[in-house]
Coordinates of C-alpha atoms and ligand atoms in Angstrom, one line a residue:
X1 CA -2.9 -19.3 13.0
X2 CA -6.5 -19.9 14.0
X3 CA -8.2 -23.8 13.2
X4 CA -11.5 -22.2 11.7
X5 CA -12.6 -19.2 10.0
X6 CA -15.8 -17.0 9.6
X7 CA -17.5 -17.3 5.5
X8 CA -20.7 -16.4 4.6
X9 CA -22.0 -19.2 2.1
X10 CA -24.6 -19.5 -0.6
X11 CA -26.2 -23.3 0.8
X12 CA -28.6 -22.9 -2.0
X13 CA -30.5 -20.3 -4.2
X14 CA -31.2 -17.3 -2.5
X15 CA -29.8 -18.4 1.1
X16 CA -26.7 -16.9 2.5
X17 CA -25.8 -18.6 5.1
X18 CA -22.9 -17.5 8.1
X19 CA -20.5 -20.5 9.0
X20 CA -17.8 -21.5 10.9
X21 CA -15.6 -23.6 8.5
X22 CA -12.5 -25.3 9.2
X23 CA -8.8 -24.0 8.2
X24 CA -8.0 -27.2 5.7
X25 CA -5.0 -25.2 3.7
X26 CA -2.8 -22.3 4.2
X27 CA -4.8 -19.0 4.1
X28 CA -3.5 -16.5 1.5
X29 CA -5.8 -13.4 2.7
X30 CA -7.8 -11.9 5.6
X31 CA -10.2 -10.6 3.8
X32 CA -11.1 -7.3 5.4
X33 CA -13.6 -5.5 2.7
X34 CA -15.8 -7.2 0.1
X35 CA -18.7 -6.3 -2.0
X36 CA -21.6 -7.7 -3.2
X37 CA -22.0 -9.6 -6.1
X38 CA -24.8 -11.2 -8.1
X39 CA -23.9 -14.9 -8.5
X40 CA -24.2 -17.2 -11.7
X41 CA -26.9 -19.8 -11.5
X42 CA -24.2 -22.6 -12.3
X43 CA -22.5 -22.9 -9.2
X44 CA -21.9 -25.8 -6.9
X45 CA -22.7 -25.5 -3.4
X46 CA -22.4 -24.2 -0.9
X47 CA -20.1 -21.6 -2.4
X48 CA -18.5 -18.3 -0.6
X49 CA -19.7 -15.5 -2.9
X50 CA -17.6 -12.2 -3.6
X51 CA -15.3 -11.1 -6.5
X52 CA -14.4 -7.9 -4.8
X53 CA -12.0 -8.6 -2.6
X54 CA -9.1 -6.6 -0.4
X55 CA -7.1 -8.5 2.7
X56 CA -3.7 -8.8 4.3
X57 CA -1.5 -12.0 3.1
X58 CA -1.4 -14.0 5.7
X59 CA 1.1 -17.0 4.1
X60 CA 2.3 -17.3 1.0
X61 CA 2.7 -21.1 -0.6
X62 CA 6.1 -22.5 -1.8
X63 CA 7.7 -20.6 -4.8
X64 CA 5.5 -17.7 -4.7
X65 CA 8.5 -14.7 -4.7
X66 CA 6.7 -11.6 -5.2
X67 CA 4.3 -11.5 -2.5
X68 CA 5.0 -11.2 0.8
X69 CA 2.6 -11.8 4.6
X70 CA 1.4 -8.4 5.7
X71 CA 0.8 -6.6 2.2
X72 CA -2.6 -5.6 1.9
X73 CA -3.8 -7.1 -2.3
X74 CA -6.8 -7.3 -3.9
X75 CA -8.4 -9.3 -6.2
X76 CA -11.6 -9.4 -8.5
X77 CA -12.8 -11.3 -10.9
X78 CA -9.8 -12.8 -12.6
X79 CA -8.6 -15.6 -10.4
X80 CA -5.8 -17.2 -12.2
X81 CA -5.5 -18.5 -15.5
X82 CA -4.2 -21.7 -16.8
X83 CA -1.7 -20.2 -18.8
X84 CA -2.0 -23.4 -21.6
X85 CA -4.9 -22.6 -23.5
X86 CA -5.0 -20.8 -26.9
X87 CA -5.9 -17.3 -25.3
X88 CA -3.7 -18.0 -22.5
X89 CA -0.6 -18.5 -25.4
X90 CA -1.8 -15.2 -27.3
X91 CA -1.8 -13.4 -24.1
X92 CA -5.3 -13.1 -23.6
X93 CA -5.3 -14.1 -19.8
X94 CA -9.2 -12.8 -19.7
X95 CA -10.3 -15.0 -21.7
X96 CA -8.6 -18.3 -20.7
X97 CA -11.5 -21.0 -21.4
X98 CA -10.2 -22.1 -17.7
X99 CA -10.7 -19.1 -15.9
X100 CA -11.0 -19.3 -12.2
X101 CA -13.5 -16.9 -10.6
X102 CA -13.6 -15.8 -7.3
X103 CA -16.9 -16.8 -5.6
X104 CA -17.6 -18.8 -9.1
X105 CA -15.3 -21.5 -9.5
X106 CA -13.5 -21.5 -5.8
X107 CA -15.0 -19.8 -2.5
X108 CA -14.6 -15.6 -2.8
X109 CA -14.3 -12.9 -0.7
X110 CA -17.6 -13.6 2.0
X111 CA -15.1 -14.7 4.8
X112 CA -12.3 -13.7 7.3
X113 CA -10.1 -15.9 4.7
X114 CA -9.7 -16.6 1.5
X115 CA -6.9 -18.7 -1.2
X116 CA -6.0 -17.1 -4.2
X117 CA -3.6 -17.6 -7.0
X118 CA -0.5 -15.2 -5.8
X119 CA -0.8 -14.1 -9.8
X120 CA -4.3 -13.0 -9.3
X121 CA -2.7 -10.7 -7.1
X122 CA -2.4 -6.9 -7.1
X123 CA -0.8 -4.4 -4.5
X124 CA -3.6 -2.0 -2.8
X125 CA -1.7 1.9 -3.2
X126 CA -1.4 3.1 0.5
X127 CA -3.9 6.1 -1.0
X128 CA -6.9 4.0 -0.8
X129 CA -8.7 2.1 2.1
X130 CA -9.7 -1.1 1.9
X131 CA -13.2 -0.8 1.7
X132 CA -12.7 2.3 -1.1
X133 CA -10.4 -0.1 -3.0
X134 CA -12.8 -3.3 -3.2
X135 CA -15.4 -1.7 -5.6
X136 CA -12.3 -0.6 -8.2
X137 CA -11.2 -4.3 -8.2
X138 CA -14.2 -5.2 -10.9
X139 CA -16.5 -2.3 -10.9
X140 CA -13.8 0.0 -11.3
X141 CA -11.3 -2.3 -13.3
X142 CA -14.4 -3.4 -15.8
X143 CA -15.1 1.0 -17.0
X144 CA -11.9 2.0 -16.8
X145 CA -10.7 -1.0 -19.1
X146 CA -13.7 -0.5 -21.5
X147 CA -13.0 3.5 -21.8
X148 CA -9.4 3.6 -22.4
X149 CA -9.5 0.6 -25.0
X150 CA -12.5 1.6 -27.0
X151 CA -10.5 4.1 -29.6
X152 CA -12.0 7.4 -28.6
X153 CA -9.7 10.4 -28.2
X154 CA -9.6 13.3 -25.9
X155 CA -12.1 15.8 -26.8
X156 CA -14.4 12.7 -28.3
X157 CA -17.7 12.7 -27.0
X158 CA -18.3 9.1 -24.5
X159 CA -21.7 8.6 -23.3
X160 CA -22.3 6.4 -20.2
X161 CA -26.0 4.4 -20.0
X162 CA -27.3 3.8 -16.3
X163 CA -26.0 5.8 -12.9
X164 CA -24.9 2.9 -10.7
X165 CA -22.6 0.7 -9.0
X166 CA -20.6 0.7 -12.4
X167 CA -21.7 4.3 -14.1
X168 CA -21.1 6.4 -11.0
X169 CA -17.2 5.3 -11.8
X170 CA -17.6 5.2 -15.4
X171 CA -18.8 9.2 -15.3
X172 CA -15.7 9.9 -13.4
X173 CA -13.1 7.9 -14.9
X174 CA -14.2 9.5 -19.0
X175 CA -14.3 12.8 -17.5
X176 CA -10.7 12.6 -16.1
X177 CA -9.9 10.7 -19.4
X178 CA -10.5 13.5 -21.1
X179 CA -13.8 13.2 -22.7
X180 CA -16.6 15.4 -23.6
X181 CA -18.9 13.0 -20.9
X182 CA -22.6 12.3 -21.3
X183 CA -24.4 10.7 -18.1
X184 CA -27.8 9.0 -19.3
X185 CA -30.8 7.5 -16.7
X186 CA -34.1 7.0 -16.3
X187 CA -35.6 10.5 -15.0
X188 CA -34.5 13.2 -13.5
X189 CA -33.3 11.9 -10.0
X190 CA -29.8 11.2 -10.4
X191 CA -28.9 13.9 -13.2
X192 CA -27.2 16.3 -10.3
X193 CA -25.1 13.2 -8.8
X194 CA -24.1 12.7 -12.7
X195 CA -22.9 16.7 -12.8
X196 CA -21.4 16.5 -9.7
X197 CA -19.4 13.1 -10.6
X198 CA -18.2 15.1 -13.7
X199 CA -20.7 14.9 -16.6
X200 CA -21.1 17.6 -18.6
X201 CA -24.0 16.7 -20.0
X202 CA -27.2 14.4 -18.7
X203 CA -29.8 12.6 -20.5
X204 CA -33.1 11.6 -19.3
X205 CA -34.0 8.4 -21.3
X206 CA -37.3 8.5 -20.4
X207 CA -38.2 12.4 -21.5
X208 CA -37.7 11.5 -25.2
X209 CA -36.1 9.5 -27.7
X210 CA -32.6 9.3 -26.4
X211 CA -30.6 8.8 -29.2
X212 CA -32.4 12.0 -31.3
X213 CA -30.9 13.9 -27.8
X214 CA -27.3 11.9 -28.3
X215 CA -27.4 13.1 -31.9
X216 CA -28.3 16.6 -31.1
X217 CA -24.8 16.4 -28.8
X218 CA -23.1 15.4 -32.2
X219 CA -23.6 11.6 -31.5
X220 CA -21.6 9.3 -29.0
X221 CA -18.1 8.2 -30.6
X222 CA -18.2 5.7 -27.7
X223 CA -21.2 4.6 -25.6
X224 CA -20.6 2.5 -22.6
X225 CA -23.4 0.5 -21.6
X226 CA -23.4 -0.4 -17.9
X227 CA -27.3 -0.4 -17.2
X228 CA -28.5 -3.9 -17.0
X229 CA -31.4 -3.2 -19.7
X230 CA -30.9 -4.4 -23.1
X231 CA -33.8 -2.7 -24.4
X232 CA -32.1 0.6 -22.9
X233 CA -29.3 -0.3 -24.9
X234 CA -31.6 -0.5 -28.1
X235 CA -32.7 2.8 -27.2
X236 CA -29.2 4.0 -28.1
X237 CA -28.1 2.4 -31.0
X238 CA -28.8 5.6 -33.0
X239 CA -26.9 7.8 -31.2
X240 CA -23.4 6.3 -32.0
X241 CA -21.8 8.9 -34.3
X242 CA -19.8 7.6 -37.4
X243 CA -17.8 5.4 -36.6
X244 CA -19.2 5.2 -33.3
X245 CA -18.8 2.4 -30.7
X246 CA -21.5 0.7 -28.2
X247 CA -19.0 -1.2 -25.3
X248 CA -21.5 -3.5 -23.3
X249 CA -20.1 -4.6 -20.0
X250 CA -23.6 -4.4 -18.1
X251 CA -25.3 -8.2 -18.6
X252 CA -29.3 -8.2 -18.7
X253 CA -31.1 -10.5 -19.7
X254 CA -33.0 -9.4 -22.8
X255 CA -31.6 -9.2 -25.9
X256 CA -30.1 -5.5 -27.5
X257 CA -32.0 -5.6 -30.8
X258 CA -30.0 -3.9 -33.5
X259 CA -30.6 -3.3 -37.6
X260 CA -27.6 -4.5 -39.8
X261 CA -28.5 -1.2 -41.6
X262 CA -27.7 0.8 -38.4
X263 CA -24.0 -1.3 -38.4
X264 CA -23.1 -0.6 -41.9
X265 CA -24.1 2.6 -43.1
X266 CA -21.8 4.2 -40.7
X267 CA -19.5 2.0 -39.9
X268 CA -20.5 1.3 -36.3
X269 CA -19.4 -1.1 -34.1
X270 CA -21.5 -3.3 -31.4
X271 CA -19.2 -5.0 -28.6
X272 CA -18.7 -6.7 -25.2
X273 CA -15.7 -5.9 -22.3
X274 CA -15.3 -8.2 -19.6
X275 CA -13.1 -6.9 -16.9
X276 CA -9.6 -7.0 -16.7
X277 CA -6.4 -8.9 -15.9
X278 CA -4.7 -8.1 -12.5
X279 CA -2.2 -5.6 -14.3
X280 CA -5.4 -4.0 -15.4
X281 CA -6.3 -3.8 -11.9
X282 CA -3.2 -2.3 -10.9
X283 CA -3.5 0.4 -13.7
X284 CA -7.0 1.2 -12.5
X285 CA -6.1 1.8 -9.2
X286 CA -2.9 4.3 -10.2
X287 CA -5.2 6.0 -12.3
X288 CA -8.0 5.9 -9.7
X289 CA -5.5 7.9 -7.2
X290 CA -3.7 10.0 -9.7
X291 CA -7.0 11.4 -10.5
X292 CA -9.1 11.6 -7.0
X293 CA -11.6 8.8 -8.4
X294 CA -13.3 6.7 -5.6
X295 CA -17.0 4.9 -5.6
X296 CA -19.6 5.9 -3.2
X297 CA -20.0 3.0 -1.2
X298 CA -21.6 1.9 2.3
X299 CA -20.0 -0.4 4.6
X300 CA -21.7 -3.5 6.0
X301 CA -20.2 -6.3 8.9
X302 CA -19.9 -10.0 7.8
X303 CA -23.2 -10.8 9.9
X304 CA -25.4 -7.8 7.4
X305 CA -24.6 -10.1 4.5
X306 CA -28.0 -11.7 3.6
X307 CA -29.7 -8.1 4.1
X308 CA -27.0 -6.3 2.5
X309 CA -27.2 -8.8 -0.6
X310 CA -31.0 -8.4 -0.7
X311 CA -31.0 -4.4 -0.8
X312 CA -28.1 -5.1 -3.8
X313 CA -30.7 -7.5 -5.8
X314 CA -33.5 -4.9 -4.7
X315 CA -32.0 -1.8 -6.2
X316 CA -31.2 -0.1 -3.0
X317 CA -27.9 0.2 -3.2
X318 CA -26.0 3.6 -3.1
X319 CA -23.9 2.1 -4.9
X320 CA -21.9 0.3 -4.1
X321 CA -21.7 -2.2 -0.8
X322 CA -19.1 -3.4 1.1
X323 CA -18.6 -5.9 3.6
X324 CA -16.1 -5.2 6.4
X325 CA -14.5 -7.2 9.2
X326 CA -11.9 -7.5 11.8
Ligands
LIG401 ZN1 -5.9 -20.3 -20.4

């Protein structure tokens, strides 16, 4: 085994940084594909970024059984739980109060090697490359979870707000869940990528009120909100159909500003979905196979880093970016 490894670390604010760092414990993963990842302000440093993340075991520690050097696994956001807390006891290994985070709590995916919980875990299907894999490991996981729990049925009319890195996969994963799909952006530009990726229908938010053109579809049983834009969220408060649901999994900074009116007369419902467990992970990539479902992504070496997190932060991402190595 080699003494040192490549990482890319965050040395302060803003600054990625490429380093040679020294092997101090046994190496679960080569990393091999990453992708980008915008980073919470409470971190200590210098940190190795990346919540994505697909490589090869490369050792396994004592008493680990079900994982074995060579497989290629994957792991995203959920990086082992404590398995003591209160959710932890009910089940609820997402929301552990001591979750460990990839790239948050311990060093992520930004480097030839990371160490992971062997429960974090989750076996990449031979169907899908590395790099194609990476983005379903949070992207992927955090739509496909939100759609098949929020309650809507086949047939039932899902919207999806914002065309991105999440709601390019969130388009394709309702359609092929069986929903009556509505794709909804600012403009015109990306309403024949939201066709092609299996809307049937597209909004332009900015062309009108959008929720009057939701309710002229019969209203949204479900709308998944993935656009980082809490006022765009506002914007579609009153296109939820009876009983209608808003999932928020996209995290901006302003607030969604809603009437208790709009709540109770209609029974609607305002949440929040954050990712997934790794048995999540392992159903979203199944499903992402059974049913052809893969992100449009661009690959990037370990050296393209810094630039390739800057065209992330600037918006230039198409859409999702992935870092590659040997
Ligand atoms: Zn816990």
């Amino acid at each position: 085994m080699t003494q040192t490894y490549r990482a890319v670390e965050v040395t302060s604010p803003g600054q990625l940084e490429l380093v040679e760092r020294p092997l101090r414990e046994r190496g679960v993963c080569h990393s091999d594909a990453v992708t980008v990842n915008v980073l919470l302000p409470s971190i200590s440093l210098p940190r190795v970024p990346g919540h994505e993340v697909v490589g090869r075991v490369d050792a396994v520690g004592p008493g680990v059984r079900d994982m074995r050097p060579g497989e290629r696994v994957g792991v995203g956001w959920f990086g082992g739980n404590d398995g003591t807390c209160e959710p932890c006891r009910r089940g609820d290994f997402i929301n552990c109060v001591n979750l460990k985070v990839p790239g948050i709590t311990f060093d992520g995916g930004y480097a030839e090697m990371m160490i992971v919980d062997a429960s974090a875990l989750t076996l990449i299907p031979a169907e899908l490359s590395s790099a194609e894999a990476a983005p379903l490991l949070d992207a992927g996981l955090t739509t496909f979870n939100a759609l098949r729990n929020a309650g809507a049925r086949p047939g039932d009319h899902v919207a999806v707000l914002g065309v991105g890195g999440l709601g390019h996969l969130a388009i394709q994963y309702a359609r092929k869940m069986g929903f009556r799909t509505t794709a909804i952006a600012r403009g015109r530009g990306k309403e024949a990528l939201a066709l092609q990726l299996g809307a049937h229908h597209y909004i332009d938010s900015e062309a009108g009120d959008p929720s009057q053109a939701l309710r002229q579809l019969g209203g949204a049983s479900v709308i998944l909100a993935t656009a980082a834009n809490g006022q765009a969220m506002t914007a579609l408060i009153g296109g939820l159909a009876v009983r209608g649901r808003m999932v928020v999994v996209g995290v901006p900074p302003d607030p969604i500003t809603i009437a208790p009116s709009q709540l109770v007369f209609g029974h609607r419902v305002l949440e929040g979905s954050l990712t997934g467990s790794a048995i999540d992970i392992q159903d979203t990539l199944a499903f992402s196979v059974l049913q052809g479902i893969r992100p449009m992504i661009e690959t990037l070496s370990l050296e393209q880093a810094a630039e390739t997190y800057a065209r992330m932060m600037r918006n230039e991402a198409r859409f999702r970016l992935v870092l590659t190595m040997e």
